[in-house]
mmCIF file of N, CA and C in Angstrom:
data_model
loop_
_atom_site.group_PDB
_atom_site.id
_atom_site.type_symbol
_atom_site.label_atom_id
_atom_site.label_comp_id
_atom_site.label_asym_id
_atom_site.label_seq_id
_atom_site.Cartn_x
_atom_site.Cartn_y
_atom_site.Cartn_z
ATOM 1 N N MET A 297 25.879 25.375 -28.935
ATOM 2 C CA MET A 297 25.975 26.721 -29.461
ATOM 3 C C MET A 297 25.701 27.705 -28.329
ATOM 4 N N TYR A 298 26.584 28.674 -28.207
ATOM 5 C CA TYR A 298 26.386 29.733 -27.232
ATOM 6 C C TYR A 298 25.307 30.679 -27.726
ATOM 7 N N PHE A 299 24.659 31.368 -26.785
ATOM 8 C CA PHE A 299 23.646 32.358 -27.142
ATOM 9 C C PHE A 299 24.219 33.389 -28.110
ATOM 10 N N THR A 300 25.471 33.811 -27.863
ATOM 11 C CA THR A 300 26.085 34.833 -28.709
ATOM 12 C C THR A 300 26.332 34.331 -30.123
ATOM 13 N N ASP A 301 26.353 33.037 -30.317
ATOM 14 C CA ASP A 301 26.563 32.498 -31.662
ATOM 15 C C ASP A 301 25.422 32.868 -32.599
ATOM 16 N N ARG A 302 24.254 33.166 -32.064
ATOM 17 C CA ARG A 302 23.129 33.553 -32.920
ATOM 18 C C ARG A 302 23.466 34.783 -33.745
ATOM 19 N N GLY A 303 24.041 35.774 -33.104
ATOM 20 C CA GLY A 303 24.425 36.989 -33.823
ATOM 21 C C GLY A 303 25.531 36.719 -34.828
ATOM 22 N N ILE A 304 26.467 35.875 -34.459
ATOM 23 C CA ILE A 304 27.554 35.526 -35.372
ATOM 24 C C ILE A 304 26.994 34.783 -36.577
ATOM 25 N N GLU A 305 26.086 33.860 -36.324
ATOM 26 C CA GLU A 305 25.460 33.112 -37.426
ATOM 27 C C GLU A 305 24.665 34.044 -38.337
ATOM 28 N N GLU A 306 23.944 34.987 -37.745
ATOM 29 C CA GLU A 306 23.183 35.942 -38.560
ATOM 30 C C GLU A 306 24.123 36.794 -39.406
ATOM 31 N N LEU A 307 25.221 37.239 -38.801
ATOM 32 C CA LEU A 307 26.202 38.027 -39.543
ATOM 33 C C LEU A 307 26.744 37.232 -40.728
ATOM 34 N N ALA A 308 27.100 35.991 -40.499
ATOM 35 C CA ALA A 308 27.630 35.155 -41.576
ATOM 36 C C ALA A 308 26.580 34.927 -42.663
ATOM 37 N N ARG A 309 25.350 34.719 -42.257
ATOM 38 C CA ARG A 309 24.274 34.451 -43.211
ATOM 39 C C ARG A 309 23.942 35.694 -44.036
ATOM 40 N N ARG A 310 23.840 36.836 -43.376
ATOM 41 C CA ARG A 310 23.381 38.040 -44.063
ATOM 42 C C ARG A 310 24.489 38.787 -44.791
ATOM 43 N N ARG A 311 25.726 38.711 -44.296
ATOM 44 C CA ARG A 311 26.793 39.533 -44.869
ATOM 45 C C ARG A 311 28.038 38.737 -45.216
ATOM 46 N N GLY A 312 27.929 37.417 -45.157
ATOM 47 C CA GLY A 312 29.094 36.558 -45.348
ATOM 48 C C GLY A 312 29.761 36.660 -46.703
ATOM 49 N N GLU A 313 29.042 37.104 -47.702
ATOM 50 C CA GLU A 313 29.609 37.219 -49.050
ATOM 51 C C GLU A 313 30.299 38.561 -49.285
ATOM 52 N N GLU A 314 30.116 39.505 -48.363
ATOM 53 C CA GLU A 314 30.693 40.838 -48.545
ATOM 54 C C GLU A 314 32.174 40.846 -48.208
ATOM 55 N N GLU A 315 32.890 41.761 -48.837
ATOM 56 C CA GLU A 315 34.280 42.005 -48.491
ATOM 57 C C GLU A 315 34.362 43.390 -47.878
ATOM 58 N N VAL A 316 35.042 43.493 -46.740
ATOM 59 C CA VAL A 316 35.190 44.778 -46.058
ATOM 60 C C VAL A 316 36.650 44.961 -45.664
ATOM 61 N N THR A 317 37.001 46.211 -45.423
ATOM 62 C CA THR A 317 38.348 46.498 -44.935
ATOM 63 C C THR A 317 38.331 46.511 -43.410
ATOM 64 N N LEU A 318 39.494 46.393 -42.835
ATOM 65 C CA LEU A 318 39.581 46.500 -41.381
ATOM 66 C C LEU A 318 39.292 47.928 -40.937
ATOM 67 N N GLU A 319 39.576 48.897 -41.786
ATOM 68 C CA GLU A 319 39.237 50.289 -41.466
ATOM 69 C C GLU A 319 37.724 50.442 -41.365
ATOM 70 N N TRP A 320 36.984 49.828 -42.278
ATOM 71 C CA TRP A 320 35.517 49.861 -42.221
ATOM 72 C C TRP A 320 35.033 49.223 -40.923
ATOM 73 N N LEU A 321 35.599 48.069 -40.585
ATOM 74 C CA LEU A 321 35.211 47.387 -39.351
ATOM 75 C C LEU A 321 35.500 48.266 -38.138
ATOM 76 N N ALA A 322 36.656 48.894 -38.112
ATOM 77 C CA ALA A 322 37.007 49.783 -36.997
ATOM 78 C C ALA A 322 36.001 50.931 -36.881
ATOM 79 N N ASP A 323 35.605 51.492 -38.009
ATOM 80 C CA ASP A 323 34.602 52.568 -37.989
ATOM 81 C C ASP A 323 33.271 52.070 -37.433
ATOM 82 N N GLN A 324 32.862 50.867 -37.819
ATOM 83 C CA GLN A 324 31.603 50.307 -37.322
ATOM 84 C C GLN A 324 31.679 50.039 -35.823
ATOM 85 N N LEU A 325 32.824 49.563 -35.351
ATOM 86 C CA LEU A 325 32.994 49.326 -33.912
ATOM 87 C C LEU A 325 32.941 50.645 -33.140
ATOM 88 N N ARG A 326 33.569 51.692 -33.683
ATOM 89 C CA ARG A 326 33.507 53.009 -33.030
ATOM 90 C C ARG A 326 32.071 53.511 -32.948
ATOM 91 N N THR A 327 31.336 53.374 -34.039
ATOM 92 C CA THR A 327 29.943 53.807 -34.066
ATOM 93 C C THR A 327 29.125 53.018 -33.052
ATOM 94 N N PHE A 328 29.347 51.712 -32.997
ATOM 95 C CA PHE A 328 28.619 50.868 -32.050
ATOM 96 C C PHE A 328 28.880 51.313 -30.612
ATOM 97 N N VAL A 329 30.140 51.580 -30.280
ATOM 98 C CA VAL A 329 30.483 52.010 -28.916
ATOM 99 C C VAL A 329 29.895 53.383 -28.621
ATOM 100 N N ASP A 330 29.866 54.263 -29.623
ATOM 101 C CA ASP A 330 29.229 55.570 -29.418
ATOM 102 C C ASP A 330 27.747 55.410 -29.077
ATOM 103 N N LEU A 331 27.088 54.474 -29.742
ATOM 104 C CA LEU A 331 25.663 54.232 -29.506
ATOM 105 C C LEU A 331 25.394 53.404 -28.253
ATOM 106 N N HIS A 332 26.355 52.554 -27.884
ATOM 107 C CA HIS A 332 26.196 51.625 -26.756
ATOM 108 C C HIS A 332 27.448 51.662 -25.880
ATOM 109 N N PRO A 333 27.663 52.743 -25.139
ATOM 110 C CA PRO A 333 28.900 52.895 -24.371
ATOM 111 C C PRO A 333 29.120 51.802 -23.317
ATOM 112 N N ASP A 334 28.070 51.129 -22.903
ATOM 113 C CA ASP A 334 28.248 50.041 -21.933
ATOM 114 C C ASP A 334 29.062 48.887 -22.501
ATOM 115 N N PHE A 335 29.174 48.822 -23.814
ATOM 116 C CA PHE A 335 29.913 47.741 -24.466
ATOM 117 C C PHE A 335 31.340 48.148 -24.841
ATOM 118 N N GLU A 336 31.804 49.264 -24.343
ATOM 119 C CA GLU A 336 33.130 49.748 -24.702
ATOM 120 C C GLU A 336 34.224 48.735 -24.368
ATOM 121 N N ILE A 337 34.193 48.176 -23.183
ATOM 122 C CA ILE A 337 35.250 47.239 -22.776
ATOM 123 C C ILE A 337 35.229 45.963 -23.610
ATOM 124 N N PRO A 338 34.074 45.292 -23.796
ATOM 125 C CA PRO A 338 34.102 44.090 -24.646
ATOM 126 C C PRO A 338 34.536 44.378 -26.089
ATOM 127 N N VAL A 339 34.111 45.508 -26.648
ATOM 128 C CA VAL A 339 34.505 45.847 -28.014
ATOM 129 C C VAL A 339 36.004 46.121 -28.059
ATOM 130 N N GLU A 340 36.524 46.801 -27.059
ATOM 131 C CA GLU A 340 37.956 47.062 -26.988
ATOM 132 C C GLU A 340 38.743 45.755 -26.907
ATOM 133 N N ARG A 341 38.255 44.828 -26.105
ATOM 134 C CA ARG A 341 38.933 43.526 -25.986
ATOM 135 C C ARG A 341 38.901 42.760 -27.296
ATOM 136 N N LEU A 342 37.760 42.775 -27.981
ATOM 137 C CA LEU A 342 37.652 42.112 -29.276
ATOM 138 C C LEU A 342 38.607 42.745 -30.282
ATOM 139 N N ALA A 343 38.617 44.064 -30.351
ATOM 140 C CA ALA A 343 39.489 44.755 -31.295
ATOM 141 C C ALA A 343 40.959 44.456 -31.007
ATOM 142 N N THR A 344 41.339 44.456 -29.747
ATOM 143 C CA THR A 344 42.718 44.159 -29.370
ATOM 144 C C THR A 344 43.072 42.723 -29.728
ATOM 145 N N TRP A 345 42.165 41.807 -29.462
ATOM 146 C CA TRP A 345 42.391 40.394 -29.790
ATOM 147 C C TRP A 345 42.582 40.227 -31.296
ATOM 148 N N LEU A 346 41.707 40.874 -32.088
ATOM 149 C CA LEU A 346 41.835 40.787 -33.542
ATOM 150 C C LEU A 346 43.151 41.400 -34.017
ATOM 151 N N ALA A 347 43.530 42.529 -33.438
ATOM 152 C CA ALA A 347 44.756 43.211 -33.847
ATOM 153 C C ALA A 347 46.000 42.388 -33.547
ATOM 154 N N ARG A 348 45.945 41.570 -32.514
ATOM 155 C CA ARG A 348 47.136 40.844 -32.061
ATOM 156 C C ARG A 348 47.130 39.358 -32.412
ATOM 157 N N LEU A 349 46.252 38.925 -33.282
ATOM 158 C CA LEU A 349 46.180 37.500 -33.624
ATOM 159 C C LEU A 349 47.533 36.941 -34.042
ATOM 160 N N ASP A 350 48.239 37.625 -34.907
ATOM 161 C CA ASP A 350 49.542 37.148 -35.352
ATOM 162 C C ASP A 350 50.579 37.194 -34.238
ATOM 163 N N ASP A 351 50.460 38.164 -33.344
ATOM 164 C CA ASP A 351 51.407 38.289 -32.237
ATOM 165 C C ASP A 351 51.375 37.064 -31.340
ATOM 166 N N GLU A 352 50.191 36.490 -31.124
ATOM 167 C CA GLU A 352 50.076 35.324 -30.257
ATOM 168 C C GLU A 352 50.878 34.159 -30.806
ATOM 169 N N GLU A 353 50.845 33.961 -32.118
ATOM 170 C CA GLU A 353 51.631 32.893 -32.725
ATOM 171 C C GLU A 353 53.106 33.161 -32.537
ATOM 172 N N ASP A 354 53.533 34.419 -32.707
ATOM 173 C CA ASP A 354 54.930 34.777 -32.519
ATOM 174 C C ASP A 354 55.360 34.536 -31.082
ATOM 175 N N GLU A 355 54.497 34.897 -30.120
ATOM 176 C CA GLU A 355 54.823 34.707 -28.707
ATOM 177 C C GLU A 355 54.935 33.229 -28.379
ATOM 178 N N GLU A 356 54.051 32.400 -28.933
ATOM 179 C CA GLU A 356 54.113 30.958 -28.685
ATOM 180 C C GLU A 356 55.406 30.396 -29.242
ATOM 181 N N ASP A 357 55.826 30.857 -30.426
ATOM 182 C CA ASP A 357 57.072 30.388 -31.013
ATOM 183 C C ASP A 357 58.257 30.778 -30.138
ATOM 184 N N GLU A 358 58.229 32.013 -29.602
ATOM 185 C CA GLU A 358 59.295 32.474 -28.724
ATOM 186 C C GLU A 358 59.325 31.647 -27.448
ATOM 187 N N ASP A 359 58.146 31.339 -26.891
ATOM 188 C CA ASP A 359 58.096 30.527 -25.686
ATOM 189 C C ASP A 359 58.665 29.140 -25.943
ATOM 190 N N ASP A 360 58.362 28.563 -27.080
ATOM 191 C CA ASP A 360 58.880 27.250 -27.418
ATOM 192 C C ASP A 360 60.395 27.292 -27.565
ATOM 193 N N ASP A 361 60.914 28.363 -28.190
ATOM 194 C CA ASP A 361 62.348 28.490 -28.383
ATOM 195 C C ASP A 361 63.064 28.677 -27.041
ATOM 196 N N GLY A 362 62.463 29.441 -26.161
ATOM 197 C CA GLY A 362 63.085 29.716 -24.876
ATOM 198 C C GLY A 362 63.097 28.502 -23.960
ATOM 199 N N ALA A 363 62.181 27.574 -24.159
ATOM 200 C CA ALA A 363 62.081 26.405 -23.287
ATOM 201 C C ALA A 363 63.095 25.326 -23.664
ATOM 202 N N SER A 364 63.724 25.450 -24.845
ATOM 203 C CA SER A 364 64.656 24.411 -25.311
ATOM 204 C C SER A 364 65.969 24.476 -24.594
#
């Protein structure tokens, strides 16, 4: 387990039953960056990764098609 997994585990334990919107999550990330500007780049990378999850599958499919 990575050190960072502790926070993830706590999040799952304390809030795992809640349902939230992605808009709510985006607002929380903005607030976090406002309070902790040193984390702007990692939060931006996480948000971009989450936003593009489906795109990665599409890109892999395109790469597979192009290699044939």
